[in-house]
Coordinates of C-alpha atoms in Angstrom, one line a residue:
Chain A
M1 CA 1.2 -126.4 -67.3
R2 CA 4.2 -124.3 -67.1
L3 CA 5.9 -125.5 -70.2
K4 CA 2.8 -124.7 -72.2
S5 CA 2.6 -121.2 -71.2
Q6 CA 6.2 -120.5 -71.9
T7 CA 6.0 -122.0 -75.3
N8 CA 2.9 -120.6 -76.7
G9 CA 0.7 -123.7 -76.3
K10 CA 3.6 -125.9 -77.6
V11 CA 3.8 -129.4 -75.7
P12 CA 6.4 -132.3 -75.7
G13 CA 5.8 -134.9 -78.3
L14 CA 6.9 -138.6 -77.9
A15 CA 7.0 -140.9 -81.0
V16 CA 6.9 -144.8 -80.5
V17 CA 7.8 -147.2 -83.1
L18 CA 6.6 -150.7 -82.5
V19 CA 7.4 -153.5 -85.0
G20 CA 5.4 -156.6 -84.9
S21 CA 2.6 -157.5 -82.0
R22 CA 4.6 -159.1 -79.2
K23 CA 2.3 -159.1 -76.2
D24 CA 4.7 -157.6 -73.6
S25 CA 5.6 -154.8 -76.1
E26 CA 2.1 -153.9 -76.8
T27 CA 1.5 -153.6 -73.0
Y28 CA 4.5 -151.4 -72.6
V29 CA 3.7 -149.2 -75.5
R30 CA 0.1 -148.8 -74.1
S31 CA 1.4 -147.9 -70.6
K32 CA 3.6 -145.2 -72.1
K33 CA 0.8 -143.7 -74.1
K34 CA -1.5 -143.7 -71.3
A35 CA 1.2 -142.0 -69.1
C36 CA 1.9 -139.4 -71.8
K37 CA -1.9 -138.6 -71.9
E38 CA -2.0 -138.0 -68.3
V39 CA 0.7 -135.4 -68.3
G40 CA 0.0 -133.7 -71.4
I41 CA 2.6 -135.0 -73.7
I42 CA 1.4 -135.8 -77.3
S43 CA 2.2 -139.2 -78.3
L44 CA 2.6 -140.5 -81.8
E45 CA 2.7 -144.2 -82.8
E46 CA 3.8 -146.1 -85.8
N47 CA 2.8 -149.7 -85.8
L48 CA 4.7 -151.9 -88.3
P49 CA 4.0 -155.4 -89.2
V50 CA 6.5 -158.0 -88.0
D51 CA 7.7 -158.8 -91.6
S52 CA 8.4 -155.0 -92.2
S53 CA 12.0 -154.5 -93.8
E54 CA 14.6 -152.6 -91.8
E55 CA 14.6 -149.9 -94.3
E56 CA 10.8 -149.2 -93.7
V57 CA 11.6 -148.9 -90.0
L58 CA 14.5 -146.5 -90.6
N59 CA 12.3 -144.4 -92.9
I60 CA 9.9 -144.0 -90.0
V61 CA 12.6 -143.1 -87.6
R62 CA 14.1 -140.4 -90.2
K63 CA 10.5 -138.9 -90.6
F64 CA 10.3 -138.5 -86.7
N65 CA 13.9 -137.2 -86.7
D66 CA 12.8 -134.4 -88.9
D67 CA 9.4 -133.6 -87.1
P68 CA 10.0 -130.6 -84.9
S69 CA 6.9 -131.7 -82.8
V70 CA 8.6 -134.9 -81.8
H71 CA 11.1 -134.4 -79.1
G72 CA 11.6 -138.0 -78.1
I73 CA 11.7 -141.2 -80.3
L74 CA 11.3 -144.7 -78.8
V75 CA 11.9 -147.9 -80.8
Q76 CA 10.2 -150.7 -78.7
L77 CA 12.6 -153.6 -78.3
P78 CA 13.3 -156.4 -78.9
L79 CA 13.0 -155.9 -82.9
P80 CA 12.3 -158.9 -85.1
K81 CA 15.3 -161.0 -85.7
H82 CA 15.9 -160.1 -89.3
M83 CA 16.6 -156.4 -88.3
N84 CA 19.9 -154.8 -87.1
E85 CA 19.1 -153.3 -83.7
E86 CA 22.3 -151.4 -83.6
R87 CA 21.6 -149.8 -86.9
V88 CA 18.1 -148.8 -86.1
L89 CA 18.9 -147.3 -82.7
A90 CA 21.9 -145.3 -84.4
A91 CA 19.4 -143.9 -86.9
I92 CA 17.5 -142.1 -83.9
S93 CA 18.8 -138.3 -83.6
V94 CA 21.0 -138.3 -80.6
E95 CA 18.8 -135.2 -79.6
K96 CA 15.8 -137.3 -79.6
D97 CA 17.2 -140.5 -77.9
V98 CA 14.9 -140.4 -74.9
D99 CA 15.7 -144.0 -74.2
G100 CA 19.4 -143.0 -73.7
F101 CA 20.8 -146.0 -75.6
H102 CA 22.8 -144.0 -78.1
P103 CA 26.6 -144.9 -77.6
L104 CA 27.3 -141.4 -77.4
N105 CA 25.1 -140.8 -74.4
I106 CA 26.5 -144.1 -72.8
G107 CA 29.9 -142.9 -73.3
K108 CA 29.2 -139.5 -71.8
L109 CA 27.5 -141.3 -69.0
A110 CA 30.7 -143.2 -68.2
M111 CA 33.0 -140.4 -68.4
Q112 CA 34.0 -138.0 -65.7
G113 CA 33.3 -134.3 -66.6
R114 CA 30.8 -135.1 -69.3
T115 CA 26.9 -135.0 -69.2
P116 CA 25.0 -137.1 -71.6
L117 CA 21.8 -135.5 -73.1
F118 CA 19.6 -138.5 -71.8
V119 CA 20.1 -141.1 -69.0
P120 CA 18.5 -144.5 -69.9
C121 CA 15.0 -144.5 -68.1
T122 CA 15.1 -147.8 -65.9
P123 CA 18.5 -147.1 -64.3
R124 CA 17.6 -143.4 -64.0
G125 CA 14.3 -144.6 -62.1
C126 CA 16.5 -147.0 -59.8
I127 CA 18.6 -144.0 -58.6
E128 CA 15.7 -141.7 -58.4
L129 CA 14.1 -144.5 -56.1
L130 CA 17.4 -144.5 -54.0
L131 CA 17.7 -140.8 -53.7
R132 CA 13.9 -140.0 -53.0
S133 CA 14.1 -142.8 -50.2
N134 CA 17.2 -141.0 -48.9
V135 CA 19.4 -143.8 -49.3
E136 CA 23.0 -142.8 -49.0
I137 CA 24.9 -143.8 -52.2
K138 CA 28.2 -142.1 -51.7
G139 CA 31.0 -144.2 -50.2
K140 CA 28.7 -147.2 -50.2
R141 CA 29.5 -150.6 -52.0
A142 CA 26.9 -151.4 -54.7
V143 CA 26.6 -154.6 -56.7
V144 CA 24.8 -154.6 -60.1
I145 CA 23.8 -158.0 -61.1
G146 CA 23.6 -158.1 -64.9
R147 CA 25.4 -156.0 -67.5
S148 CA 22.9 -155.2 -70.2
N149 CA 23.2 -152.2 -72.3
I150 CA 19.7 -151.1 -71.3
V151 CA 19.8 -151.6 -67.4
G152 CA 23.0 -153.2 -65.8
T153 CA 25.6 -151.2 -67.5
P154 CA 24.2 -147.7 -67.3
A155 CA 22.9 -148.5 -63.6
A156 CA 26.6 -149.3 -62.6
M157 CA 27.7 -145.9 -64.1
L158 CA 25.1 -143.9 -62.4
L159 CA 25.8 -145.5 -59.0
Q160 CA 29.6 -144.7 -59.6
R161 CA 28.7 -141.1 -60.7
N162 CA 27.0 -141.0 -57.2
Q163 CA 30.2 -142.0 -55.6
A164 CA 29.5 -145.6 -54.9
T165 CA 32.1 -148.5 -55.1
V166 CA 30.6 -150.6 -57.8
T167 CA 31.0 -154.3 -58.8
V168 CA 29.3 -155.9 -61.8
V169 CA 28.2 -159.3 -61.3
H170 CA 27.6 -161.5 -64.5
S171 CA 27.2 -164.9 -66.0
Y172 CA 31.1 -165.6 -65.7
T173 CA 31.2 -164.5 -62.1
P174 CA 31.8 -167.7 -60.0
N175 CA 30.5 -166.6 -56.8
P176 CA 27.7 -164.2 -57.2
A177 CA 26.2 -164.7 -53.9
E178 CA 29.4 -164.0 -52.0
I179 CA 30.1 -160.9 -54.0
T180 CA 26.5 -159.6 -53.7
R181 CA 26.6 -160.2 -49.9
E182 CA 29.2 -157.4 -49.6
A183 CA 26.8 -154.8 -51.0
D184 CA 24.8 -152.1 -49.2
I185 CA 23.0 -151.6 -52.6
V186 CA 22.0 -154.3 -54.9
I187 CA 20.4 -153.7 -58.2
A188 CA 19.2 -157.0 -59.9
A189 CA 18.7 -156.9 -63.6
V190 CA 19.5 -160.0 -65.0
G191 CA 16.2 -161.6 -66.1
V192 CA 16.2 -164.9 -64.2
A193 CA 13.2 -165.4 -61.9
H194 CA 14.2 -165.5 -58.0
L195 CA 17.8 -165.8 -58.8
V196 CA 18.8 -163.7 -55.8
R197 CA 18.0 -165.6 -52.6
G198 CA 17.9 -164.4 -49.0
D199 CA 21.3 -165.4 -48.1
W200 CA 22.7 -163.1 -51.0
I201 CA 21.6 -160.1 -49.1
K202 CA 23.6 -158.4 -46.4
P203 CA 21.5 -157.6 -43.4
G204 CA 20.2 -154.0 -43.9
A205 CA 21.0 -153.7 -47.4
V206 CA 18.8 -151.9 -49.9
V207 CA 17.6 -154.0 -52.9
I208 CA 16.3 -152.7 -56.2
D209 CA 14.6 -155.5 -58.4
V210 CA 14.5 -154.8 -62.0
G211 CA 13.5 -158.2 -63.1
I212 CA 10.1 -158.9 -64.6
N213 CA 9.8 -162.6 -65.3
P214 CA 6.7 -164.7 -65.8
I215 CA 6.5 -167.9 -63.9
E216 CA 3.6 -170.5 -64.2
D217 CA 1.0 -170.0 -61.8
P218 CA -2.3 -172.2 -62.1
S219 CA -4.1 -170.2 -59.6
A220 CA -3.7 -167.0 -61.8
K221 CA -6.2 -166.0 -64.4
K222 CA -3.6 -166.2 -67.2
G223 CA -1.9 -169.2 -65.9
Y224 CA 1.3 -167.1 -65.0
R225 CA 2.3 -164.4 -62.8
L226 CA 5.1 -161.9 -62.9
V227 CA 8.2 -162.2 -60.4
G228 CA 11.3 -160.4 -60.0
D229 CA 15.0 -161.5 -60.1
V230 CA 15.0 -161.3 -56.3
C231 CA 13.2 -163.7 -54.1
F232 CA 11.1 -161.1 -52.4
K233 CA 10.0 -163.1 -49.4
E234 CA 13.5 -164.2 -48.4
A235 CA 15.2 -160.9 -49.2
A236 CA 12.7 -158.9 -47.6
M237 CA 13.6 -160.5 -44.1
K238 CA 17.2 -159.4 -44.6
A239 CA 17.0 -155.8 -46.5
S240 CA 16.2 -152.6 -44.9
A241 CA 14.3 -151.7 -48.1
I242 CA 13.2 -153.4 -51.1
T243 CA 11.2 -152.8 -54.3
P244 CA 8.3 -155.2 -55.3
V245 CA 7.7 -156.8 -58.7
P246 CA 5.3 -155.7 -60.2
G247 CA 5.0 -152.1 -59.0
G248 CA 8.5 -151.2 -58.0
V249 CA 10.8 -149.9 -60.9
G250 CA 8.4 -150.4 -63.7
P251 CA 6.4 -147.3 -63.1
M252 CA 9.6 -145.4 -62.4
T253 CA 10.8 -146.3 -65.9
I254 CA 7.9 -144.6 -67.5
A255 CA 8.2 -141.6 -65.2
M256 CA 11.6 -141.2 -66.4
L257 CA 10.7 -141.5 -70.0
L258 CA 8.2 -138.6 -69.6
R259 CA 10.9 -136.6 -67.8
N260 CA 13.6 -137.4 -70.6
T261 CA 10.9 -136.3 -73.1
L262 CA 10.1 -133.0 -71.4
D263 CA 13.8 -132.3 -70.9
S264 CA 14.2 -132.7 -74.4
A265 CA 11.2 -130.3 -75.5
K266 CA 12.6 -127.7 -73.0
R267 CA 16.0 -128.1 -74.7
A268 CA 14.4 -127.7 -78.2
Y269 CA 12.5 -124.7 -77.1
G270 CA 15.7 -123.3 -75.4
L271 CA 14.1 -123.4 -71.9
L272 CA 16.7 -125.8 -70.2
D273 CA 19.0 -124.3 -67.9
Chain B
M1 CA 56.4 -153.9 -94.9
R2 CA 53.2 -155.6 -95.9
L3 CA 51.0 -152.6 -95.7
K4 CA 53.3 -150.5 -97.9
S5 CA 53.1 -153.3 -100.5
Q6 CA 49.5 -153.6 -100.4
T7 CA 48.9 -149.8 -100.7
N8 CA 51.4 -148.9 -103.5
G9 CA 53.8 -147.5 -101.0
K10 CA 51.4 -145.6 -98.9
V11 CA 52.2 -145.7 -95.2
P12 CA 50.2 -144.8 -92.0
G13 CA 50.6 -141.3 -90.7
L14 CA 50.2 -140.0 -87.0
A15 CA 49.7 -136.2 -86.4
V16 CA 50.6 -135.0 -82.9
V17 CA 49.3 -131.6 -81.5
L18 CA 51.4 -130.3 -78.7
V19 CA 50.3 -127.0 -77.0
G20 CA 52.8 -125.3 -74.7
S21 CA 56.1 -126.9 -73.5
R22 CA 55.5 -129.1 -70.6
K23 CA 58.6 -131.2 -69.9
D24 CA 56.7 -134.5 -69.6
S25 CA 54.5 -133.8 -72.5
E26 CA 57.5 -133.1 -74.8
T27 CA 59.1 -136.4 -73.4
Y28 CA 56.1 -138.3 -74.3
V29 CA 55.7 -136.7 -77.8
R30 CA 59.4 -137.3 -78.5
S31 CA 59.0 -141.1 -77.5
K32 CA 56.0 -141.4 -79.8
K33 CA 57.6 -139.9 -82.8
K34 CA 60.6 -142.1 -82.3
A35 CA 58.7 -145.1 -82.1
C36 CA 56.7 -144.2 -85.3
K37 CA 60.2 -143.8 -87.0
E38 CA 61.2 -147.2 -86.0
V39 CA 58.3 -148.8 -87.6
G40 CA 57.7 -146.8 -90.5
I41 CA 54.7 -144.5 -89.5
I42 CA 55.0 -141.0 -90.8
S43 CA 54.8 -138.6 -88.0
L44 CA 53.5 -134.9 -88.4
E45 CA 53.8 -132.4 -85.4
E46 CA 52.1 -129.1 -84.7
N47 CA 53.8 -127.3 -81.8
L48 CA 51.7 -124.3 -80.6
P49 CA 52.7 -121.9 -78.1
V50 CA 51.0 -122.0 -74.6
D51 CA 49.2 -118.9 -75.1
S52 CA 47.5 -120.1 -78.4
S53 CA 43.6 -119.8 -78.5
E54 CA 41.4 -122.7 -78.6
E55 CA 40.2 -121.8 -82.2
E56 CA 43.9 -122.1 -83.3
V57 CA 44.3 -125.7 -81.9
L58 CA 40.8 -126.6 -83.5
N59 CA 41.9 -125.4 -86.7
I60 CA 45.0 -127.4 -86.6
V61 CA 42.8 -130.5 -85.7
R62 CA 40.4 -129.8 -88.6
K63 CA 43.3 -129.5 -91.1
F64 CA 44.5 -133.0 -89.9
N65 CA 40.9 -134.1 -90.1
D66 CA 40.9 -133.3 -93.8
D67 CA 44.3 -134.5 -94.6
P68 CA 44.0 -138.3 -96.0
S69 CA 47.6 -139.0 -95.3
V70 CA 46.7 -138.7 -91.6
H71 CA 45.3 -141.7 -90.0
G72 CA 45.5 -140.9 -86.4
I73 CA 45.4 -137.4 -84.6
L74 CA 46.7 -137.0 -81.1
V75 CA 46.3 -134.0 -78.9
Q76 CA 48.8 -134.4 -76.1
L77 CA 47.0 -133.8 -72.9
P78 CA 46.9 -132.0 -70.6
L79 CA 46.0 -128.8 -72.5
P80 CA 46.4 -125.3 -71.0
K81 CA 43.8 -124.4 -68.4
H82 CA 42.2 -121.7 -70.7
M83 CA 41.2 -124.4 -73.3
N84 CA 38.1 -126.6 -73.2
E85 CA 39.5 -130.1 -73.5
E86 CA 36.2 -131.7 -74.1
R87 CA 35.7 -129.4 -77.0
V88 CA 39.1 -129.9 -78.5
L89 CA 38.9 -133.8 -78.3
A90 CA 35.4 -133.8 -79.8
A91 CA 36.8 -132.0 -82.9
I92 CA 38.9 -134.9 -83.7
S93 CA 37.1 -137.2 -86.4
V94 CA 36.0 -140.3 -84.8
E95 CA 37.8 -142.2 -87.6
K96 CA 41.1 -140.7 -86.5
D97 CA 40.6 -140.9 -82.7
V98 CA 43.6 -143.3 -82.3
D99 CA 43.6 -142.3 -78.6
G100 CA 40.1 -143.8 -78.2
F101 CA 38.9 -141.0 -76.0
H102 CA 35.9 -140.0 -78.0
P103 CA 32.6 -140.6 -76.1
L104 CA 31.3 -142.5 -79.1
N105 CA 34.4 -145.0 -78.7
I106 CA 34.0 -145.2 -74.9
G107 CA 30.2 -145.8 -75.1
K108 CA 30.9 -148.8 -77.6
L109 CA 33.6 -150.0 -75.4
A110 CA 31.1 -150.1 -72.8
M111 CA 28.3 -151.6 -74.5
Q112 CA 27.8 -155.5 -75.3
G113 CA 27.4 -156.3 -79.0
R114 CA 29.3 -153.2 -80.0
T115 CA 33.0 -152.6 -81.2
P116 CA 34.8 -149.4 -80.8
L117 CA 36.8 -148.1 -83.7
F118 CA 39.7 -147.6 -81.1
V119 CA 40.4 -148.8 -77.6
P120 CA 42.5 -146.3 -75.5
C121 CA 46.0 -147.1 -75.7
T122 CA 47.2 -147.5 -72.0
P123 CA 44.2 -149.8 -70.8
R124 CA 44.7 -151.8 -74.2
G125 CA 48.4 -152.3 -73.4
C126 CA 47.4 -153.5 -69.8
I127 CA 45.1 -156.1 -71.3
E128 CA 47.8 -157.1 -73.9
L129 CA 50.2 -157.6 -71.0
L130 CA 47.9 -160.0 -69.2
L131 CA 47.0 -161.8 -72.4
R132 CA 50.6 -162.2 -73.3
S133 CA 51.5 -163.3 -70.0
N134 CA 48.9 -165.9 -70.2
V135 CA 47.0 -164.4 -67.1
E136 CA 43.5 -165.9 -67.2
I137 CA 40.9 -162.9 -67.0
K138 CA 37.7 -164.7 -67.5
G139 CA 35.8 -165.4 -64.1
K140 CA 38.5 -163.6 -62.2
R141 CA 38.0 -160.7 -59.8
A142 CA 39.7 -157.4 -61.0
V143 CA 40.0 -154.2 -59.1
V144 CA 40.8 -151.0 -61.0
I145 CA 42.1 -148.2 -58.7
G146 CA 41.2 -144.9 -60.2
R147 CA 38.4 -144.0 -62.7
S148 CA 39.9 -141.4 -65.1
N149 CA 38.6 -141.2 -68.8
I150 CA 41.9 -142.1 -70.0
V151 CA 42.9 -145.1 -68.0
G152 CA 40.7 -146.4 -65.0
T153 CA 37.2 -146.3 -66.7
P154 CA 38.2 -147.9 -70.0
A155 CA 40.5 -150.4 -68.2
A156 CA 37.4 -151.6 -66.1
M157 CA 35.3 -152.0 -69.4
L158 CA 38.1 -154.1 -71.1
L159 CA 38.5 -156.4 -68.0
Q160 CA 34.7 -156.8 -68.1
R161 CA 34.7 -157.4 -71.8
N162 CA 37.3 -160.3 -71.1
Q163 CA 34.8 -161.7 -68.5
A164 CA 36.3 -160.5 -65.2
T165 CA 34.1 -159.4 -62.3
V166 CA 35.3 -155.8 -61.8
T167 CA 35.2 -153.4 -59.0
V168 CA 36.4 -149.8 -59.5
V169 CA 37.9 -148.2 -56.5
H170 CA 38.1 -144.5 -56.1
S171 CA 38.5 -141.5 -53.8
Y172 CA 35.1 -142.1 -52.2
T173 CA 35.8 -145.7 -51.5
P174 CA 36.3 -146.0 -47.7
N175 CA 38.2 -149.1 -47.6
P176 CA 40.3 -149.6 -50.7
A177 CA 43.0 -151.9 -49.2
E178 CA 40.3 -154.2 -48.2
I179 CA 38.6 -154.4 -51.6
T180 CA 41.9 -154.4 -53.4
R181 CA 42.8 -157.5 -51.4
E182 CA 39.9 -159.4 -52.9
A183 CA 41.2 -159.1 -56.4
D184 CA 43.2 -161.6 -58.6
I185 CA 44.0 -158.7 -61.0
V186 CA 44.8 -155.4 -59.8
I187 CA 45.2 -152.3 -62.3
A188 CA 46.4 -149.3 -60.4
A189 CA 45.9 -146.0 -62.2
V190 CA 45.5 -143.3 -59.7
G191 CA 48.5 -141.2 -59.9
V192 CA 49.5 -141.4 -56.2
A193 CA 53.1 -142.6 -55.5
H194 CA 53.2 -145.7 -53.5
L195 CA 49.5 -145.7 -52.6
V196 CA 49.2 -149.4 -52.9
R197 CA 51.1 -151.3 -50.2
G198 CA 52.0 -154.9 -49.8
D199 CA 49.1 -155.5 -47.5
W200 CA 46.6 -154.4 -50.4
I201 CA 47.7 -157.4 -52.5
K202 CA 46.2 -160.9 -52.3
P203 CA 49.0 -163.5 -52.4
G204 CA 49.3 -164.6 -55.9
A205 CA 47.5 -161.6 -57.6
V206 CA 48.7 -160.1 -60.7
V207 CA 49.5 -156.4 -60.5
I208 CA 49.7 -153.8 -63.3
D209 CA 50.9 -150.3 -62.2
V210 CA 50.0 -147.5 -64.5
G211 CA 51.3 -144.7 -62.4
I212 CA 54.2 -142.5 -63.2
N213 CA 54.7 -140.1 -60.2
P214 CA 58.0 -138.1 -59.7
I215 CA 59.2 -138.4 -56.1
E216 CA 62.2 -136.4 -54.7
D217 CA 65.4 -138.3 -54.8
P218 CA 68.7 -136.3 -53.9
S219 CA 70.7 -139.2 -55.3
A220 CA 69.1 -138.9 -58.8
K221 CA 70.9 -136.7 -61.4
K222 CA 67.7 -134.5 -61.8
G223 CA 66.9 -134.6 -58.0
Y224 CA 63.9 -136.9 -58.6
R225 CA 62.9 -140.3 -59.9
L226 CA 59.8 -142.0 -61.2
V227 CA 57.9 -144.3 -59.2
G228 CA 54.5 -146.0 -59.5
D229 CA 51.2 -146.2 -57.8
V230 CA 52.3 -149.4 -56.2
C231 CA 54.9 -149.9 -53.7
F232 CA 56.8 -152.2 -55.9
K233 CA 59.1 -153.8 -53.2
E234 CA 56.3 -154.7 -51.0
A235 CA 53.8 -155.8 -53.7
A236 CA 56.4 -157.9 -55.4
M237 CA 56.6 -160.1 -52.5
K238 CA 52.9 -160.9 -52.7
A239 CA 52.1 -160.7 -56.3
S240 CA 52.8 -163.7 -58.9
A241 CA 53.5 -161.1 -61.5
I242 CA 53.9 -157.4 -61.4
T243 CA 54.9 -154.6 -63.8
P244 CA 57.8 -152.3 -62.9
V245 CA 57.7 -148.3 -63.3
P246 CA 59.3 -147.1 -65.5
G247 CA 59.4 -149.7 -68.2
G248 CA 56.1 -151.7 -67.6
V249 CA 53.0 -150.1 -69.1
G250 CA 54.7 -147.2 -70.7
P251 CA 56.2 -148.9 -73.7
M252 CA 52.8 -150.9 -74.1
T253 CA 51.1 -147.5 -74.4
I254 CA 53.2 -146.4 -77.3
A255 CA 53.1 -149.7 -79.1
M256 CA 49.2 -149.7 -78.8
L257 CA 49.2 -146.1 -80.2
L258 CA 51.2 -147.4 -83.2
R259 CA 48.8 -150.5 -83.7
N260 CA 45.7 -148.2 -83.5
T261 CA 47.3 -146.0 -86.2
L262 CA 48.1 -149.0 -88.3
D263 CA 44.4 -150.2 -87.9
S264 CA 43.1 -146.9 -88.9
A265 CA 45.5 -146.6 -92.0
K266 CA 44.2 -150.2 -93.0
R267 CA 40.7 -149.1 -92.6
A268 CA 41.1 -146.1 -94.7
Y269 CA 42.8 -148.3 -97.3
G270 CA 39.9 -150.9 -97.0
L271 CA 42.3 -153.6 -95.8
L272 CA 41.0 -154.2 -92.3
D273 CA 39.0 -157.3 -92.1

């Protein structure tokens, strides 16, 4: 562990705040804690009941802001409806915003000549997949389907920073299939099972599927299985490369969260170049 | 003057910081001061010599930050090369950032469910032109040519907020003409005289030309004249509507600056809904 030897045994710390007991959120948090353990990041967790007040959540966030052993703070979304997500996320110190959702980080990500402290994990994972697979991004046409704050919008910014010509397709786009068919690189992040069919894909395009949608499946043990936003079977016949669901982007998201946390710890210890 | 009567005679104040004596910057500042005078906004100006230190500029900005009679602070760009533009702009209080260039404002502009305190003046002027001309934006394809922090990037965000499907064309786009030809709405903000030719424009498209480029013209008094990024003569034959240069977007930019300053003053006096 290089960091540990450079910091007199100090290691990165990630704090996770979970409100309520949504099954999917609990699963995510468990995966994140497991991944932390594997790489030697200390993980702290605060689990609040679903009827907690916003002030209670804010107090937890503030406690972690003040704790020098914590380098990343992650509030698992979605929060219960009675809480103001914007206010809770804004309370996270921008230096510990390892999710990269703070508007200051998003703004810097959008701007030329600026560098955000953190890049949101899922979009960063998508780009990392492209780069590690030697997909040329520069000069290519990219289409991002979906414009969420968490995936679509930052993914479009990252593709553009890598010199792609980017179009964002969303619910008001009248002809999403036609536009997507122009793309050399497609990132689907819209949360609709099998929305993207084979005829949306230009032959040879590279497809990254961020969706994780449960669909009924009587043959499955739980009665459902998880599928992406892309109809994999059809798209795989057209694409030169495509990510599966589950197993494609998901693990990358967690890997990038660990990397953001490590970067944050290095920054705190004055070890980042 | 409604505001004046609601605030016991207090009026909005705009502070302009000009470093050096670039002819174009001086012209802009003069226009802005004149416009302020016309509408009853007090304008303050600090004019520093080109060899001032960054610290001197920062001190002026801080002085205006602390002055309750100042509701907007504008540092005229470009700054001399020895200054760090990012640092100077970041010093402006986000509550007085009437140019809307602060990354926090840009981030909120990019994000769903967030509202920036200020929207950058030129892009806001472009959208205002479209809206006032009853151009439908929702569901249309828009192409923004150029991705500057000041115009292209925020213009793309605004078009998307208005439910257009937006593509940003830039220097690494191999086929800008072809892509621009797909657009119902074109915003050209790249700073290259007459880059956009007639055959870039889809018949019936709406064209907003943000460029202001000097080109040699022996017949002009000064030896040059100002032209846009769009070859007006050619594009006007294709477009259903097009803005001229000079006279199109320029006056809108100043109008939006006044509006941002007025909004800021109202916010300071607790009068904004």
